Coordinates of C-alpha atoms (C1' of nucleotides) in Angstrom, one line a residue:
Chain A
M598 CA -123.8 1.6 -74.1
P599 CA -123.7 4.9 -72.4
D600 CA -120.3 6.1 -71.1
V601 CA -119.9 4.5 -67.7
K602 CA -117.2 6.8 -66.7
K603 CA -118.1 8.1 -63.3
S604 CA -117.5 11.8 -64.0
S605 CA -116.4 14.1 -66.7
V606 CA -114.1 16.0 -64.5
R607 CA -110.8 16.7 -66.3
V608 CA -107.7 18.3 -65.1
R609 CA -104.3 18.8 -66.7
F610 CA -100.7 19.5 -65.8
A611 CA -99.0 21.6 -68.5
P612 CA -95.3 22.1 -68.1
S613 CA -93.1 23.6 -70.7
P614 CA -90.0 21.6 -71.6
T615 CA -87.4 24.2 -71.1
G616 CA -85.6 22.7 -68.2
Y617 CA -85.9 20.0 -65.5
L618 CA -89.0 19.8 -63.5
H619 CA -89.0 22.3 -60.7
I620 CA -90.2 21.6 -57.1
G621 CA -93.0 24.2 -57.6
N622 CA -94.2 22.6 -60.8
V623 CA -94.1 19.2 -59.2
R624 CA -96.3 20.4 -56.4
T625 CA -98.7 21.7 -59.0
A626 CA -98.7 18.4 -60.7
L627 CA -99.2 16.6 -57.4
F628 CA -102.3 18.7 -56.5
N629 CA -103.8 18.1 -59.9
W630 CA -103.1 14.4 -59.5
L631 CA -104.5 14.2 -56.0
F632 CA -107.6 16.1 -57.0
A633 CA -108.0 13.8 -60.1
R634 CA -107.5 10.6 -58.3
K635 CA -109.7 11.7 -55.5
S636 CA -112.6 12.7 -57.7
E637 CA -112.0 9.9 -60.3
A638 CA -111.3 12.5 -62.9
D639 CA -109.0 12.3 -66.0
F640 CA -105.5 13.6 -65.4
I641 CA -103.9 14.9 -68.6
L642 CA -100.3 15.7 -69.3
R643 CA -99.9 18.4 -71.9
I644 CA -96.6 19.7 -73.1
E645 CA -96.5 23.4 -73.7
D646 CA -93.7 23.7 -76.2
T647 CA -94.6 26.8 -78.1
D648 CA -91.3 28.5 -77.3
S649 CA -89.4 27.2 -80.3
L650 CA -86.1 28.6 -79.0
R651 CA -86.0 27.1 -75.5
S652 CA -88.1 23.9 -75.8
R653 CA -86.1 20.7 -76.1
E654 CA -87.2 17.2 -76.7
D655 CA -84.9 15.7 -74.1
Y656 CA -86.7 17.9 -71.5
V657 CA -90.0 16.3 -72.5
E658 CA -88.4 12.9 -71.8
S659 CA -87.1 14.1 -68.5
I660 CA -90.5 15.5 -67.4
V661 CA -92.2 12.2 -68.2
E662 CA -89.4 10.3 -66.4
D663 CA -89.4 12.5 -63.3
L664 CA -93.1 12.6 -62.9
S665 CA -93.1 8.8 -63.0
R666 CA -90.3 8.4 -60.6
F667 CA -92.1 10.8 -58.3
G668 CA -95.1 8.5 -58.4
L669 CA -97.6 10.2 -60.6
D670 CA -99.4 8.7 -63.5
W671 CA -101.7 10.2 -66.1
D672 CA -104.6 9.1 -68.2
E673 CA -103.8 11.0 -71.3
G674 CA -100.5 12.5 -72.5
P675 CA -97.8 12.5 -75.2
D676 CA -96.5 9.1 -74.2
V677 CA -99.8 7.3 -73.7
G678 CA -102.1 9.1 -76.1
G679 CA -105.7 9.8 -75.5
S680 CA -108.9 11.0 -77.2
S681 CA -108.1 14.7 -77.2
G682 CA -104.5 14.6 -78.5
P683 CA -102.1 15.4 -79.7
Y684 CA -100.7 16.4 -76.3
R685 CA -97.8 18.6 -77.5
Q686 CA -98.8 22.1 -78.5
S687 CA -96.3 22.0 -81.3
Q688 CA -98.5 19.4 -82.9
R689 CA -101.6 21.4 -82.6
I690 CA -100.7 24.3 -84.7
G691 CA -103.6 23.8 -87.1
L692 CA -106.0 24.1 -84.3
Y693 CA -104.7 27.5 -83.2
A694 CA -104.8 28.7 -86.7
K695 CA -108.4 27.7 -87.0
H696 CA -109.5 29.4 -83.8
L697 CA -107.5 32.5 -84.7
E698 CA -109.5 32.6 -87.9
A699 CA -112.7 32.6 -85.9
L700 CA -111.6 35.4 -83.8
L701 CA -110.5 37.4 -86.8
K702 CA -113.8 36.9 -88.3
K703 CA -115.6 38.2 -85.2
G704 CA -113.3 41.2 -85.0
S705 CA -111.9 39.9 -81.7
A706 CA -108.4 39.7 -83.1
Y707 CA -106.3 41.9 -85.4
E708 CA -102.9 42.1 -87.0
C709 CA -100.1 44.0 -85.3
F710 CA -97.1 45.1 -87.2
C711 CA -95.2 46.7 -84.3
L712 CA -91.6 45.6 -83.9
P713 CA -90.3 44.4 -80.6
E714 CA -88.0 47.4 -80.4
E715 CA -91.0 49.7 -81.0
L716 CA -93.0 48.0 -78.3
D717 CA -90.1 48.3 -75.9
A718 CA -89.8 51.9 -76.5
M719 CA -93.5 52.4 -76.0
R720 CA -93.5 50.6 -72.7
K721 CA -90.5 52.5 -71.6
E722 CA -92.1 55.8 -72.3
Q723 CA -95.3 54.8 -70.5
A724 CA -93.2 53.8 -67.5
E725 CA -91.4 57.1 -67.4
Q726 CA -94.7 59.0 -67.6
G727 CA -96.0 56.9 -64.8
K728 CA -98.8 55.5 -67.0
T729 CA -100.2 52.1 -66.9
I730 CA -98.1 49.9 -69.1
R731 CA -100.3 48.4 -71.9
Y732 CA -100.4 48.1 -75.6
S733 CA -101.7 51.3 -77.2
G734 CA -103.9 49.7 -79.8
K735 CA -101.8 51.4 -82.5
C736 CA -102.4 48.7 -85.1
L737 CA -106.1 48.3 -84.4
H738 CA -107.3 50.6 -87.1
L739 CA -104.8 50.0 -89.8
S740 CA -106.3 50.2 -93.3
D741 CA -105.7 47.5 -95.8
E742 CA -103.5 49.9 -97.7
E743 CA -101.3 50.5 -94.7
K744 CA -101.1 46.8 -93.9
R745 CA -100.0 46.0 -97.5
K746 CA -97.3 48.6 -97.2
L747 CA -96.0 47.3 -93.9
R748 CA -96.0 43.8 -95.4
S749 CA -94.1 44.9 -98.4
E750 CA -91.5 46.3 -96.0
G751 CA -91.0 42.7 -94.9
R752 CA -92.9 42.9 -91.7
Q753 CA -94.6 39.7 -90.5
P754 CA -97.6 40.5 -88.4
S755 CA -98.4 39.1 -85.0
Y756 CA -102.0 38.9 -83.9
R757 CA -103.5 40.5 -80.9
F758 CA -106.7 39.8 -79.0
R759 CA -108.9 42.8 -78.9
V760 CA -109.8 43.4 -75.2
E761 CA -113.2 44.9 -74.6
N762 CA -113.9 47.0 -71.6
R763 CA -115.7 44.8 -69.1
Q764 CA -115.4 43.0 -65.8
V765 CA -114.1 39.5 -65.7
V766 CA -114.6 37.4 -62.6
V767 CA -112.4 34.5 -61.9
R768 CA -114.2 31.9 -59.9
D769 CA -111.4 30.5 -57.8
L770 CA -111.9 27.5 -55.7
I771 CA -109.3 28.5 -53.3
R772 CA -109.6 32.3 -53.3
G773 CA -113.2 32.9 -54.0
D774 CA -114.4 35.2 -56.8
V775 CA -111.7 37.6 -58.0
T776 CA -112.9 40.5 -60.2
F777 CA -110.7 42.2 -62.8
D778 CA -111.4 45.3 -64.8
T779 CA -110.1 44.6 -68.3
S780 CA -109.4 48.3 -68.9
T781 CA -106.0 47.8 -67.4
I782 CA -105.3 44.9 -69.8
G783 CA -103.9 45.9 -73.1
D784 CA -104.6 44.0 -76.3
F785 CA -102.2 41.1 -76.0
I786 CA -100.6 38.9 -78.6
I787 CA -102.2 35.5 -79.2
M788 CA -100.2 34.5 -82.3
K789 CA -96.6 35.4 -82.7
S790 CA -95.2 36.6 -85.9
D791 CA -93.4 33.3 -86.4
G792 CA -96.7 31.5 -86.5
W793 CA -96.6 30.0 -83.1
P794 CA -99.4 30.7 -80.7
S795 CA -98.6 32.7 -77.5
F796 CA -98.9 31.0 -74.2
H797 CA -102.3 32.6 -73.4
F798 CA -103.8 31.6 -76.6
A799 CA -102.6 28.0 -76.6
V800 CA -103.7 27.5 -73.0
A801 CA -107.2 28.8 -73.7
V802 CA -107.7 26.9 -76.9
D803 CA -106.4 23.7 -75.4
D804 CA -108.2 23.9 -72.1
G805 CA -111.4 24.5 -74.2
E806 CA -110.7 21.8 -76.8
M807 CA -109.6 19.3 -74.2
K808 CA -112.7 20.0 -72.1
I809 CA -110.7 20.8 -69.0
T810 CA -113.1 21.4 -66.1
H811 CA -110.6 22.5 -63.4
V812 CA -107.4 24.4 -63.9
I813 CA -105.2 24.0 -60.9
R814 CA -102.0 26.0 -61.2
G815 CA -99.6 28.4 -59.5
E816 CA -100.8 31.7 -58.2
D817 CA -98.5 33.4 -60.6
H818 CA -101.2 32.7 -63.2
L819 CA -104.0 34.4 -61.3
T820 CA -103.7 37.7 -63.0
N821 CA -103.4 36.0 -66.4
T822 CA -106.6 34.2 -66.0
P823 CA -108.9 37.0 -67.2
K824 CA -107.1 36.8 -70.5
H825 CA -107.8 33.1 -70.7
I826 CA -111.4 33.6 -69.8
M827 CA -111.8 36.3 -72.5
I828 CA -110.4 34.1 -75.2
L829 CA -112.3 31.0 -74.0
E830 CA -115.6 33.0 -74.0
S831 CA -115.1 34.6 -77.4
L832 CA -114.4 31.2 -78.8
G833 CA -117.6 29.9 -77.3
F834 CA -116.2 27.7 -74.6
D835 CA -117.4 27.5 -71.1
P836 CA -114.4 28.6 -68.9
P837 CA -113.3 25.9 -66.4
R838 CA -113.2 26.5 -62.7
Y839 CA -109.8 27.7 -61.4
A840 CA -107.8 27.0 -58.4
H841 CA -104.6 29.0 -57.9
L842 CA -102.1 27.4 -55.6
P843 CA -99.9 29.5 -53.2
M844 CA -96.3 29.9 -54.3
I845 CA -93.3 28.1 -52.7
M846 CA -90.5 30.3 -51.5
G847 CA -86.9 29.8 -50.4
Q848 CA -85.7 30.3 -46.8
D849 CA -85.2 34.0 -47.7
H850 CA -88.8 34.3 -48.8
Q851 CA -87.8 34.9 -52.3
P852 CA -89.1 32.7 -55.1
L853 CA -87.3 29.4 -55.3
S854 CA -84.3 29.5 -57.5
K855 CA -80.9 27.8 -58.0
R856 CA -79.6 30.0 -55.3
H857 CA -81.5 27.9 -52.8
G858 CA -79.6 24.7 -53.8
H859 CA -81.7 21.9 -55.2
V860 CA -84.8 23.0 -57.1
S861 CA -85.3 20.2 -59.6
I862 CA -87.2 17.2 -58.3
R863 CA -84.6 15.0 -60.1
D864 CA -81.9 16.2 -57.7
Y865 CA -84.0 15.1 -54.7
L866 CA -84.9 11.8 -56.3
D867 CA -81.3 11.1 -57.2
E868 CA -80.2 11.7 -53.7
G869 CA -82.5 9.0 -52.6
Y870 CA -85.3 10.9 -51.0
L871 CA -88.3 8.5 -51.1
P872 CA -90.9 9.5 -53.6
E873 CA -93.6 9.0 -51.0
A874 CA -91.8 11.2 -48.6
L875 CA -91.3 13.9 -51.1
M876 CA -95.0 13.7 -52.0
N877 CA -96.0 13.8 -48.4
Y878 CA -93.9 16.9 -47.7
L879 CA -95.0 18.7 -50.9
A880 CA -98.6 18.0 -50.1
L881 CA -98.1 19.7 -46.7
L882 CA -96.8 22.8 -48.5
G883 CA -100.2 24.5 -48.9
W884 CA -102.5 21.8 -47.7
S885 CA -103.2 20.3 -44.3
S886 CA -105.5 17.6 -43.1
G887 CA -107.3 19.6 -40.5
D888 CA -106.4 17.2 -37.7
N889 CA -102.8 16.9 -36.6
Q890 CA -101.7 14.1 -38.9
E891 CA -98.5 14.9 -40.8
I892 CA -97.3 11.6 -42.1
F893 CA -99.3 10.3 -45.0
S894 CA -98.9 7.5 -47.6
S895 CA -99.9 8.6 -51.1
R896 CA -103.0 6.5 -50.7
E897 CA -104.0 8.4 -47.6
L898 CA -103.3 11.7 -49.3
I899 CA -105.7 10.8 -52.1
K900 CA -108.3 10.0 -49.6
R901 CA -107.8 13.0 -47.4
F902 CA -107.0 15.7 -50.0
E903 CA -109.4 18.6 -50.5
L904 CA -109.0 21.6 -52.7
A905 CA -111.1 23.6 -50.3
S906 CA -108.5 23.1 -47.6
V907 CA -105.6 24.4 -49.6
N908 CA -104.0 27.5 -48.0
K909 CA -103.9 30.9 -49.6
S910 CA -100.5 32.1 -48.5
A911 CA -97.1 31.3 -49.8
A912 CA -95.0 28.7 -48.1
V913 CA -91.3 28.5 -47.4
F914 CA -89.6 25.2 -48.4
D915 CA -87.9 23.7 -45.4
N916 CA -85.3 21.0 -46.1
K917 CA -85.1 20.1 -42.4
K918 CA -88.7 19.2 -42.3
L919 CA -88.4 17.3 -45.5
D920 CA -85.6 15.3 -43.9
W921 CA -87.7 14.5 -40.9
I922 CA -90.7 13.4 -42.9
S923 CA -88.5 11.3 -45.1
M924 CA -87.0 9.7 -42.1
Q925 CA -90.5 8.7 -40.9
H926 CA -91.2 7.0 -44.2
M927 CA -87.8 5.3 -44.2
K928 CA -88.8 3.5 -41.0
E929 CA -91.7 1.9 -42.7
I930 CA -89.8 0.2 -45.4
P931 CA -89.1 -3.6 -44.8
D932 CA -85.4 -4.3 -44.4
V933 CA -85.0 -6.5 -47.4
K934 CA -86.5 -3.9 -49.6
L935 CA -84.5 -1.0 -48.1
T936 CA -81.3 -3.0 -48.6
Q937 CA -82.1 -3.5 -52.2
M938 CA -82.8 0.2 -52.5
V939 CA -79.6 1.2 -50.8
I940 CA -77.2 -1.0 -52.8
P941 CA -77.0 1.2 -55.9
Y942 CA -76.0 4.1 -53.7
L943 CA -73.2 2.1 -52.1
K944 CA -72.0 1.1 -55.5
A945 CA -72.0 4.6 -56.7
E946 CA -69.7 5.6 -53.9
E947 CA -66.0 5.0 -54.4
G948 CA -64.6 2.2 -52.2
L949 CA -67.9 1.0 -50.8
C950 CA -69.2 -2.3 -51.9
S951 CA -67.5 -2.3 -55.2
R952 CA -68.1 -6.0 -55.8
K953 CA -70.3 -6.7 -58.8
H954 CA -72.3 -9.5 -57.5
I955 CA -73.7 -9.5 -54.0
N956 CA -74.1 -13.0 -52.7
E957 CA -76.6 -14.1 -50.1
E958 CA -74.1 -13.8 -47.3
M959 CA -73.1 -10.3 -48.3
F960 CA -76.7 -9.3 -48.7
D961 CA -77.5 -10.6 -45.3
Y962 CA -74.7 -8.5 -43.8
L963 CA -75.8 -5.4 -45.6
K964 CA -79.3 -6.0 -44.2
K965 CA -77.9 -6.1 -40.7
M966 CA -76.0 -2.9 -41.4
I967 CA -79.1 -1.2 -42.7
N968 CA -81.0 -2.1 -39.6
V969 CA -78.4 -0.5 -37.5
L970 CA -78.1 2.6 -39.7
R971 CA -81.8 3.0 -40.6
P972 CA -82.7 5.5 -37.8
Y973 CA -80.2 7.9 -39.2
L974 CA -81.2 7.9 -42.8
S975 CA -83.5 10.6 -44.3
K976 CA -82.4 9.7 -47.8
L977 CA -80.7 6.7 -49.4
K978 CA -77.5 8.6 -50.1
D979 CA -77.0 9.1 -46.4
I980 CA -76.0 5.5 -46.2
N981 CA -72.6 6.6 -47.4
E982 CA -72.0 8.7 -44.3
Y983 CA -71.6 5.5 -42.3
A984 CA -71.2 2.6 -44.6
D985 CA -67.4 2.6 -44.5
I986 CA -67.6 1.7 -40.9
F987 CA -69.0 -1.6 -41.9
L988 CA -67.6 -2.2 -45.4
C989 CA -64.1 -0.9 -45.4
Q990 CA -60.9 -1.9 -43.6
Q991 CA -60.0 1.6 -42.8
V992 CA -62.5 4.3 -41.9
R993 CA -62.6 7.9 -43.0
L994 CA -61.4 10.0 -40.1
S995 CA -63.2 13.2 -39.3
E996 CA -61.3 16.1 -38.0
E997 CA -62.8 16.0 -34.5
A998 CA -62.3 12.3 -34.3
G999 CA -58.7 12.8 -35.2
E1000 CA -58.2 15.2 -32.3
I1001 CA -59.6 12.7 -29.9
L1002 CA -57.3 10.0 -31.3
R1003 CA -54.3 12.1 -30.5
T1004 CA -55.1 12.2 -26.8
G1005 CA -53.4 9.7 -24.4
N1006 CA -56.8 8.2 -23.5
A1007 CA -57.4 6.9 -27.0
K1008 CA -54.2 5.0 -27.0
K1009 CA -54.6 3.7 -23.5
I1010 CA -58.1 2.5 -24.3
S1011 CA -57.1 0.9 -27.5
E1012 CA -54.3 -1.0 -25.8
I1013 CA -56.6 -2.4 -23.2
I1014 CA -59.2 -3.5 -25.8
L1015 CA -56.6 -5.2 -27.9
E1016 CA -55.3 -7.1 -24.9
N1017 CA -58.7 -8.4 -24.1
L1018 CA -60.1 -9.1 -27.5
G1019 CA -61.2 -12.7 -27.7
D1020 CA -61.2 -14.7 -31.0
Q1021 CA -64.8 -15.6 -31.3
A1022 CA -67.4 -13.3 -32.9
F1023 CA -68.4 -10.3 -30.9
D1024 CA -71.6 -10.2 -29.0
E1025 CA -73.2 -7.8 -26.7
K1026 CA -71.9 -9.6 -23.7
E1027 CA -68.3 -9.3 -24.7
F1028 CA -68.8 -5.7 -25.6
H1029 CA -69.9 -5.0 -22.1
S1030 CA -67.3 -7.0 -20.4
I1031 CA -64.5 -5.3 -22.3
L1032 CA -66.0 -2.0 -21.7
N1033 CA -66.1 -2.6 -18.0
K1034 CA -62.5 -3.7 -18.0
V1035 CA -61.5 -0.5 -19.7
K1036 CA -63.6 1.5 -17.3
R1037 CA -61.9 -0.2 -14.3
E1038 CA -58.4 0.2 -15.5
T1039 CA -58.6 3.8 -16.7
G1040 CA -61.3 5.2 -14.4
L1041 CA -62.9 6.8 -17.4
K1042 CA -66.6 6.8 -17.9
G1043 CA -69.4 8.5 -19.9
K1044 CA -68.3 10.6 -22.8
D1045 CA -64.6 10.3 -22.0
L1046 CA -64.9 6.6 -22.3
F1047 CA -67.1 6.3 -25.3
M1048 CA -65.8 9.0 -27.5
P1049 CA -62.3 7.6 -27.9
I1050 CA -63.7 4.2 -28.7
R1051 CA -66.1 5.7 -31.2
A1052 CA -63.4 7.7 -32.8
V1053 CA -61.1 4.7 -33.1
L1054 CA -63.7 2.3 -34.4
T1055 CA -65.8 4.6 -36.6
G1056 CA -63.6 7.5 -37.4
R1057 CA -66.3 10.0 -36.2
L1058 CA -68.0 11.2 -33.1
S1059 CA -71.6 10.4 -34.0
G1060 CA -73.4 7.5 -35.5
P1061 CA -75.2 4.3 -34.4
E1062 CA -74.8 3.0 -30.9
L1063 CA -71.5 1.2 -30.4
V1064 CA -73.1 -1.8 -28.8
E1065 CA -74.7 -2.3 -32.2
V1066 CA -71.7 -1.6 -34.2
F1067 CA -69.2 -4.0 -32.5
P1068 CA -71.0 -7.2 -33.2
L1069 CA -71.2 -6.5 -36.9
L1070 CA -67.5 -5.9 -37.3
D1071 CA -64.9 -8.5 -38.1
K1072 CA -62.5 -9.0 -35.2
N1073 CA -59.5 -8.5 -37.5
V1074 CA -60.9 -5.3 -38.7
I1075 CA -61.4 -4.1 -35.2
R1076 CA -57.8 -5.1 -34.4
K1077 CA -56.5 -3.3 -37.3
R1078 CA -58.3 -0.1 -36.4
L1079 CA -57.1 -0.3 -32.8
E1080 CA -53.6 -0.9 -33.9
S1081 CA -53.6 2.0 -36.3
A1082 CA -54.9 4.2 -33.5
L1083 CA -51.8 3.4 -31.5
K1084 CA -49.6 4.7 -34.2
I1085 CA -51.1 8.1 -34.5
Chain B
rG740 C1' -96.1 52.8 -61.1
rA741 C1' -101.1 50.3 -62.1
rC742 C1' -103.8 46.0 -61.1
rC743 C1' -104.4 41.3 -58.3
rC744 C1' -103.4 37.9 -54.2
rC745 C1' -101.7 37.1 -49.2
rA746 C1' -100.7 38.2 -43.7
rU747 C1' -101.1 33.1 -36.6
rC748 C1' -94.6 30.8 -33.1
rG749 C1' -87.9 31.1 -36.9
rU750 C1' -90.6 27.4 -40.6
rC751 C1' -95.2 24.3 -42.1
rU752 C1' -99.9 24.9 -40.1
rA753 C1' -105.0 24.2 -36.8
rG754 C1' -108.4 28.0 -36.0
rG755 C1' -114.4 30.0 -39.9
rG756 C1' -117.4 35.6 -33.2
rG757 C1' -117.6 33.1 -27.1
rA758 C1' -114.7 26.0 -26.3
rC759 C1' -108.0 30.5 -27.1
rU760 C1' -104.5 31.9 -20.5
rA761 C1' -104.2 30.3 -29.4
rG762 C1' -103.5 23.6 -30.6
rG763 C1' -99.9 20.3 -33.5
rA764 C1' -95.3 19.4 -36.3
rC765 C1' -90.2 20.8 -37.8
rA766 C1' -86.1 23.5 -35.9
rC767 C1' -84.0 25.1 -31.2
rA768 C1' -82.9 24.3 -25.7
rA769 C1' -82.8 21.2 -21.3
rG770 C1' -83.4 16.4 -19.2
rG771 C1' -84.0 11.1 -19.9
rU772 C1' -82.9 6.3 -22.5
rU773 C1' -79.6 3.1 -14.5
rU774 C1' -72.2 4.7 -19.4
rU775 C1' -71.4 8.1 -25.7
rC776 C1' -73.5 11.1 -30.5
rA777 C1' -77.5 12.8 -35.2
rU778 C1' -82.3 8.0 -33.4
rC779 C1' -86.2 7.6 -29.6
rC780 C1' -89.0 9.6 -25.1
rU781 C1' -90.2 13.9 -21.8
rU782 C1' -90.3 19.0 -20.8
rG783 C1' -89.4 23.9 -22.3
rC784 C1' -88.9 28.4 -25.6
rA785 C1' -91.9 30.7 -29.2
rA786 C1' -97.0 33.8 -32.8
rC787 C1' -102.6 36.3 -33.9
rA788 C1' -98.1 42.8 -38.5
rC789 C1' -100.3 47.7 -37.0
rG790 C1' -104.5 51.2 -36.5
rG791 C1' -109.6 52.0 -36.6
rG792 C1' -114.4 50.1 -36.6
rU793 C1' -118.9 46.2 -36.1
rU794 C1' -120.4 43.4 -31.6
rC795 C1' -122.2 42.2 -24.9
rG796 C1' -117.7 39.6 -27.0
rA797 C1' -112.8 39.4 -32.4
rA798 C1' -107.0 35.6 -34.3
rU799 C1' -111.9 35.0 -36.5
rC800 C1' -116.3 40.1 -39.9
rC801 C1' -115.4 45.3 -42.3
rC802 C1' -112.1 49.5 -43.6
rG803 C1' -107.3 51.6 -43.8
rU804 C1' -101.9 51.3 -43.1
rU805 C1' -97.6 48.5 -43.4
rG806 C1' -95.1 44.4 -45.2
rG807 C1' -94.5 40.2 -48.7
rG808 C1' -95.6 37.9 -53.4
rG809 C1' -97.6 37.9 -58.4
rU810 C1' -99.0 40.1 -63.3
rC811 C1' -98.4 44.0 -66.6
rG812 C1' -93.2 40.0 -72.8
rC813 C1' -93.9 38.1 -80.2
rC814 C1' -91.3 33.4 -72.0
rA815 C1' -94.4 30.0 -70.2

RNA sequence: GACCCCAUCGUCUAGGGGACUAGGACACAAGGUUUUCAUCCUUGCAACACGGGUUCGAAUCCCGUUGGGGUCGCCA
């Protein structure tokens, strides 16, 4: 049977496990995934753990976990295996050694005995003289005798790729052809003296060995690409097509960093941003549909996504727009499901819904609460901004609400409501009749009428409509809050 | 510094020579939801970085300037 697989297109996402997955990396993963799912290609997860000092196993786990929570899946990877594994570079050492041997034999690589300090000094000198900073080629012509001597001094060599003078053109699907003159690129290290391959070497070898056809990655790699192409070609591989994605910046137009607040996708997920919303927003950072649609399900994104319509210029990450998009997605979730999603957030918050088991009656109440609060949620955690109104005897009092409570109006209004409070459950009708009574007796209306009531009942000056809040509250709770307002 | 990429409202973007007195969205402002606020609706504010070309015609093509970003590591 011939392989019935529809295409041999293969893409990969290759993070290094030196920290939590960053927003920028996730966007790269997303675009790879969208492209793969759209073109029925293989999506491969490869772990680039050649930095023996900074790589950590628990970060590998967190990457797998975060990508999954975000909503991506992959066809080959360290956790699921595949035909071109292993998928951790640390387990592919033999492969790099083999290819290094081939390059050595061809004369495309050579040993370098320079010490880091010596290289630093060399670069510093070049900078001072205003010269282009690149490796001098000092070790290129070392004789066997000299090498032996250096070794006997205890020096472990690294290996450099010998860069020939030529033009390399990067065929970029987003930027078009980009031509580089390799004369500005110095011979670079492909194998470190500790025996680990350098990033450039590992990337080239793996992309070649894994038959990657499209490399979709951040623009920060664009000028590294000629190095990868040179290695790929001298190893006899056909270089893949490339697509360099624009960078994501913070509000200050500087590269995204901790200074900008949350940068790991985990933080957003933990706050209860919906994965689909996050995906939707991130897709819009660099890509647009061409018509004016902005809200997309992941299904629609796969259908509509095109590498060719990815933007070239860097984009600024805007939390406000994320919130808005997330709010739009929130509206689409059925209330039972949303209630289930929200419960863990209530439980995590001190004093809210601490009961272990939620019975049917309670669930039903929470569902009603969710429906009232839903228009104000952009992330699940936001539920805690208002949930105390419905779930606690006492409400948290905001400073502004406190000020309103101290006015005479608040007391007067509370008294009148208390006097007129019936015993049966609240409904919209009773709300309006009491409201009208207060209005008549005090002559207050509009803001002056509503704000004190809002402050007394909810402890803050904004939130869901009072007419929706009242019917959900227990009469005794309402009474208690009115009474305590009188004591302030 | 050298090399590379980029440049439309504050932000994300549409725009591929005439359809552009430049469209949408977020944000912001005003009004409305026959009584409240952060939802919702309506309206408004707001941009082609600059200078040269090419062309009958340029946001769109070319060159330069400026600005921003990236790379130049035994980090990835």
